[in-house]
Short mmCIF file of C-alpha atoms in Angstrom, two decimals:
data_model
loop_
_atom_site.label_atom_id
_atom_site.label_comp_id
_atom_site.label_asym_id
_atom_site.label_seq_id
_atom_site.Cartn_x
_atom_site.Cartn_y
_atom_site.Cartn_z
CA UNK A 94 0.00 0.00 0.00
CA UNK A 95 3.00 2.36 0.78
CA UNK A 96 3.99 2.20 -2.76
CA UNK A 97 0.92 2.25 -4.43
CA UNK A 98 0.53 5.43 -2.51
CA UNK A 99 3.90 6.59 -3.78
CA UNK A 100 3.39 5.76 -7.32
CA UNK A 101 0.01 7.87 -6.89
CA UNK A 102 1.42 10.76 -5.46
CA UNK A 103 4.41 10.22 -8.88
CA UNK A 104 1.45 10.16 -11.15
CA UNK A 105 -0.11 13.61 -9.47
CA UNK A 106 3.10 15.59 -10.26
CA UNK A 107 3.92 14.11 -12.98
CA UNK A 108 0.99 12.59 -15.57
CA UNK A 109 2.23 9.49 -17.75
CA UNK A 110 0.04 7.46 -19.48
CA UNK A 111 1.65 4.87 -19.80
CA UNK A 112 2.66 4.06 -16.36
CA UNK A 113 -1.28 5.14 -15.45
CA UNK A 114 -1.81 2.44 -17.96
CA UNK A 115 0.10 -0.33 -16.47
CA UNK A 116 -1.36 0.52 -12.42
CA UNK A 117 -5.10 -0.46 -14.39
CA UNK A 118 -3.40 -3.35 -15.76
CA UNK A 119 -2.95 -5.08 -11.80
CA UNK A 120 -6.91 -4.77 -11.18
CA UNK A 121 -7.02 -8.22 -12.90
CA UNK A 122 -4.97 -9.64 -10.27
CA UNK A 123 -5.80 -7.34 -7.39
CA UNK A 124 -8.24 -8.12 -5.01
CA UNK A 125 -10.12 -6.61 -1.81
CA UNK A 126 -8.32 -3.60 -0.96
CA UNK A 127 -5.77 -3.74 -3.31
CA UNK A 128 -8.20 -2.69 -6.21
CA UNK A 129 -9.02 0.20 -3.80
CA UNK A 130 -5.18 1.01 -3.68
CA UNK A 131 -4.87 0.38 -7.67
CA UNK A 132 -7.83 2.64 -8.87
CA UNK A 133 -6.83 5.72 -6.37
CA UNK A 134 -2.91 5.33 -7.39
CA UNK A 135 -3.87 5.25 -11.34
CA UNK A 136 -6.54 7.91 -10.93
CA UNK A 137 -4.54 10.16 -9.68
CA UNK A 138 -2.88 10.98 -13.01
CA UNK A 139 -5.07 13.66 -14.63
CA UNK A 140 -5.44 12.44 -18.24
CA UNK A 141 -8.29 12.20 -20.48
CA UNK A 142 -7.19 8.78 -21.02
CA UNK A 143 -7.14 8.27 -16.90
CA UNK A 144 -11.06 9.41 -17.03
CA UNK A 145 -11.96 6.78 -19.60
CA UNK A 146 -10.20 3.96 -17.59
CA UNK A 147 -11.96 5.32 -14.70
CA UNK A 148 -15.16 5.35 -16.31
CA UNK A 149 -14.78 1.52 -17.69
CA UNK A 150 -13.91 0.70 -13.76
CA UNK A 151 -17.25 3.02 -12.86
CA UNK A 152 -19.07 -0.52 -14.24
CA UNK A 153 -17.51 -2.45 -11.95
CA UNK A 154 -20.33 -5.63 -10.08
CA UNK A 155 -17.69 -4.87 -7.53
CA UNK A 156 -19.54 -2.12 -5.03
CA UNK A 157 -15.87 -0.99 -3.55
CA UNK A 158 -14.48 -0.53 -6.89
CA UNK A 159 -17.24 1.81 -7.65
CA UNK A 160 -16.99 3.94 -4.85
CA UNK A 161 -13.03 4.03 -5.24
CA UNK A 162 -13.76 5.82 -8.54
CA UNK A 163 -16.21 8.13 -7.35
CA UNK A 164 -13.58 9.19 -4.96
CA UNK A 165 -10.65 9.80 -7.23
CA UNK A 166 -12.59 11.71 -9.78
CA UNK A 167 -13.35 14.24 -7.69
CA UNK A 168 -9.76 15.32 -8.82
CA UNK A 169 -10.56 15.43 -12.16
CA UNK A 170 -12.11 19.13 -12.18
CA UNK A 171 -12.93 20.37 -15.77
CA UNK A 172 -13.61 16.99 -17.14
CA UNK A 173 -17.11 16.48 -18.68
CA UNK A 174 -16.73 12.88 -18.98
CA UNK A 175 -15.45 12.75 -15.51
CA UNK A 176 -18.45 14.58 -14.49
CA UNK A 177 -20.67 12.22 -16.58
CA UNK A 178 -19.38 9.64 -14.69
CA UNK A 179 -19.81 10.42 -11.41
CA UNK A 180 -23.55 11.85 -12.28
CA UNK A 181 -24.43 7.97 -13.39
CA UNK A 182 -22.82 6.75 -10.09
CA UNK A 183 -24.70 9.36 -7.88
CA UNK A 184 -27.54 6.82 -9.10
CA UNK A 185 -25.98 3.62 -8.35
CA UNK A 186 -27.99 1.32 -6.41
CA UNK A 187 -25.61 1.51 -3.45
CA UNK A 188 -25.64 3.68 -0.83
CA UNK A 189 -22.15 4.28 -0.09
CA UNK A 190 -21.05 4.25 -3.85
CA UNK A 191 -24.09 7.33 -4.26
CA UNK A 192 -22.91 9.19 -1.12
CA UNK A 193 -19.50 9.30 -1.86
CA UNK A 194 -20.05 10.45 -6.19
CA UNK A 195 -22.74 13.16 -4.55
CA UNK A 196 -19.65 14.36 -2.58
CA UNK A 197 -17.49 14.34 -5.34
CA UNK A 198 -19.88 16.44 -7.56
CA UNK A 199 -18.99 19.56 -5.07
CA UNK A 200 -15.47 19.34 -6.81
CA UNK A 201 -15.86 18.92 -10.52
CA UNK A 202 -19.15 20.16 -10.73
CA UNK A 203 -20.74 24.01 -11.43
CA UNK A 204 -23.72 25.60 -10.25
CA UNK A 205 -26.31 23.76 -12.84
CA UNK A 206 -26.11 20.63 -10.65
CA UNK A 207 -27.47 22.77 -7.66
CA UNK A 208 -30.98 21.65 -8.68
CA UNK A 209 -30.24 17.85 -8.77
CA UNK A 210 -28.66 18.13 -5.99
CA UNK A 211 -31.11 19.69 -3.75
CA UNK A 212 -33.41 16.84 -5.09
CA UNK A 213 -30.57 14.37 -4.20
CA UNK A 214 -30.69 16.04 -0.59
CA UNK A 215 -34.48 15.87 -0.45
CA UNK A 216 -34.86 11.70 -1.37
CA UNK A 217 -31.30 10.57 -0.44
CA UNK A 218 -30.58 8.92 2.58
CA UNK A 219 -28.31 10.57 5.42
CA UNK A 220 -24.96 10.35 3.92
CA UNK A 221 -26.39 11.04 0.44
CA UNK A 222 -28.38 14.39 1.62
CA UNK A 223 -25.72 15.42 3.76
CA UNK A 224 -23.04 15.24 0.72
CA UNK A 225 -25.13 16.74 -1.51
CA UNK A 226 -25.70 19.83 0.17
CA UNK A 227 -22.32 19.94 1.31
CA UNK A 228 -21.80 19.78 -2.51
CA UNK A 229 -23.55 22.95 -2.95
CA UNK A 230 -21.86 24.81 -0.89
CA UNK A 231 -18.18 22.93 -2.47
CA UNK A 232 -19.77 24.08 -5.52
CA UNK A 233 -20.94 27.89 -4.44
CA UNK A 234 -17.47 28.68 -3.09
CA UNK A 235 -15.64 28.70 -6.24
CA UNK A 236 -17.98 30.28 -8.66
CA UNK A 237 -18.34 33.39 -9.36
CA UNK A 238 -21.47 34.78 -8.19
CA UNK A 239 -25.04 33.70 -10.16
CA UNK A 240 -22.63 31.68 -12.34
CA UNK A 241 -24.23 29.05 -14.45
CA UNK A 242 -27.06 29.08 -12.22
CA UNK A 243 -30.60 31.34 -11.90
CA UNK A 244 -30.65 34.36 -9.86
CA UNK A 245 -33.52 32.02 -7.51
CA UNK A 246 -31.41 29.09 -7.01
CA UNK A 247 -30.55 29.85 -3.52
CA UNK A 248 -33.81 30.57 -2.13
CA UNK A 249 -35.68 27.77 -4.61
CA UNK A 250 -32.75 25.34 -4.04
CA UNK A 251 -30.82 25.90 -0.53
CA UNK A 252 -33.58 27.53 1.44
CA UNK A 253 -35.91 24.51 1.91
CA UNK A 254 -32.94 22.68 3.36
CA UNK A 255 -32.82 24.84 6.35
CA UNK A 256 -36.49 22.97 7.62
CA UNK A 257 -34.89 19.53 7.06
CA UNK A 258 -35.13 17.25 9.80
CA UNK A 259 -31.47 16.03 9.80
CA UNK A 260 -28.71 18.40 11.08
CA UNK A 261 -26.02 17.71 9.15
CA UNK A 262 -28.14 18.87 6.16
CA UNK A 263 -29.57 21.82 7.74
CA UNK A 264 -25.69 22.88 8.59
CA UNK A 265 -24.21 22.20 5.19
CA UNK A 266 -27.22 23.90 3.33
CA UNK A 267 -26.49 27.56 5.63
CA UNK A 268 -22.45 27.11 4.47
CA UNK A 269 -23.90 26.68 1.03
CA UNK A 270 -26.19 30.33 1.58
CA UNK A 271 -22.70 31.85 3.35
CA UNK A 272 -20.82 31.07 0.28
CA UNK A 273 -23.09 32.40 -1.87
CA UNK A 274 -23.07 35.68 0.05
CA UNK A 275 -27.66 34.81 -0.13
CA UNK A 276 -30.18 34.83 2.88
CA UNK A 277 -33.26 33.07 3.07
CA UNK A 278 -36.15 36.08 2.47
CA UNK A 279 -35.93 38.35 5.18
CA UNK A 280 -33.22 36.13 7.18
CA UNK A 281 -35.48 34.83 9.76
CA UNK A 282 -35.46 31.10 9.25
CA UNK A 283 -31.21 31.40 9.56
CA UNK A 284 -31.65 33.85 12.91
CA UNK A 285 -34.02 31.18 14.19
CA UNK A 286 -31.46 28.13 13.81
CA UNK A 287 -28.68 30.31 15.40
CA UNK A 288 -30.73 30.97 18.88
CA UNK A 289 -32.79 28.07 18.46
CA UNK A 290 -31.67 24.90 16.83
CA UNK A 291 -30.80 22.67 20.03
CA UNK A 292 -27.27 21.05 17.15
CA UNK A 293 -24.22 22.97 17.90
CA UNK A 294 -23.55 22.02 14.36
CA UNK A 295 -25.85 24.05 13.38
CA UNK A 296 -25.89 27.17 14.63
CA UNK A 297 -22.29 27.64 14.28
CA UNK A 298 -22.81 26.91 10.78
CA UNK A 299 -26.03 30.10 10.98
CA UNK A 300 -23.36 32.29 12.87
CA UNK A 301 -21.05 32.04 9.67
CA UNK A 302 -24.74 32.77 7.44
CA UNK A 303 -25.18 35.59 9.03
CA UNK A 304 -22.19 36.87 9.98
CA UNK A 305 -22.27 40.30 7.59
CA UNK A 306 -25.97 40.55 8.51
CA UNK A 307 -26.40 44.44 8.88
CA UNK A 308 -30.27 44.61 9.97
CA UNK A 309 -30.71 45.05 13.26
CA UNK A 310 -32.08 41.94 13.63
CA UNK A 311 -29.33 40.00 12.64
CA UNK A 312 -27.44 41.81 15.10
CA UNK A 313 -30.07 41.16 17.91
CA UNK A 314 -29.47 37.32 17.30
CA UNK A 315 -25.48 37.49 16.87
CA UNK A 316 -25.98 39.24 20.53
CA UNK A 317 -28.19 36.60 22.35
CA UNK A 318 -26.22 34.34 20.38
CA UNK A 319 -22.94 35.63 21.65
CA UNK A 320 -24.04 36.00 25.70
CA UNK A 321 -26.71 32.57 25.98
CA UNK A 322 -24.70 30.30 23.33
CA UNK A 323 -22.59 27.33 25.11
CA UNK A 324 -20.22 27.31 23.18
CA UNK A 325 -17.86 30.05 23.25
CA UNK A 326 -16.30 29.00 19.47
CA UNK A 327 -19.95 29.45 18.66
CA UNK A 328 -20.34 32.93 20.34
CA UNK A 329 -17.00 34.30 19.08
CA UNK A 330 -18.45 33.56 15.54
CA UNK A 331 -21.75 34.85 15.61
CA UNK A 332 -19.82 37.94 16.75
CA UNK A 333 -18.45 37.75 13.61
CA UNK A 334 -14.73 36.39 14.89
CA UNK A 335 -14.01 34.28 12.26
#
């Protein structure tokens, strides 16, 4: 494992097909977590080439091999047919192999897959909804503002996710609206998750939402916020510390 990692890290630096060739070449030999060490060694070598191996190991029976794809392509930014890929597998019939490509869309992905991903968040299960609106906010933090995406998206898209019943996607969907510099109408659902929402996750996650708040509002919460909150990481944020 040690020098499949080494040969991976080789392959990062410096792309050769050929050698990327001859890593695929030991997944008909390879076996249990070997294959796992294989694919993310090879995969690291961003080539077109790479992709299409990738993609042929994407069909894998093999449930592990899948997911070990899904996870190196996520370094494949800019690649349509890496993105292709990983879009298929965010359907697979597994679990873990759709959580981890709905991860991996927040890194070679754009703000047109904030739709199917909010619809990813709505029916997946934890993992899945949890990655995908982590995704969005993966996504939101390197576009450029309104890239690619309608001027609604946050408020159509991100702002439902702030009533879901699981934390980790309540959290993850206010990073996504901090990123995108949006609120949710006139703030209030984000101001009532930062005094109110009994996961620490979560309200340090509203803190960072509306930490530029200017109404005064959003500066009564970041107060009760600041002298009732438990957590004093929590309070220094919501004073806008960080």
């Amino acid at each position: 494992f040690a020098l499949f990692g080494a040969l991976g890290g080789i392959l990062a630096r410096h792309p050769d097909e050929a050698a990327a060739r001859r890593l695929f070449l030991e997944l008909g030999v390879a076996a249990g977590p070997e294959r796992d060490a294989v694919i993310e060694a090879a995969g690291r070598a961003r080539l077109p080439s790479v992709v299409s191996l990738l993609a042929r190991a994407a069909t894998s029976p093999d449930i592990d091999d899948r997911r070990s794809v899904a996870s190196v392509l996520a370094a494949h930014a800019g690649s349509t047919e890496a993105l292709t890929v990983l879009r298929k597998l965010a359907s697979d019939h597994d679990a873990s192999v759709r959580a981890e490509a709905t991860f991996a869309l927040g890194a070679v992905g754009d703000p047109s897959l904030y739709a199917s991903l909010a619809s990813m968040a709505r029916a997946g299960d934890l993992e899945v909804a949890t990655n995908a609106a982590a995704a969005i906010a993966r996504i939101a933090r390197r576009a450029p503002p309104g890239a690619g995406a309608p001027a609604s998206a946050p408020g159509d898209v991100v702002c439902p996710m702030l009533s879901d019943g699981r934390p980790t996607v309540r959290a993850n969907a206010l990073s996504a609206m901090a990123a995108l510099g949006r609120r949710c109408g006139d703030g209030a659902a984000e101001r009532r998750l930062l005094v109110e929402d009994p996961s620490e996750l979560v309200r340090g996650a509203a803190a960072r939402a509306i930490a530029g708040g200017a109404s005064p509002e959003d500066r009564a919460a970041r107060d009760r916020c600041a002298s009732g909150d438990r957590s004093a990481a929590r309070s220094a944020t919501a004073q806008g510390g960080e």
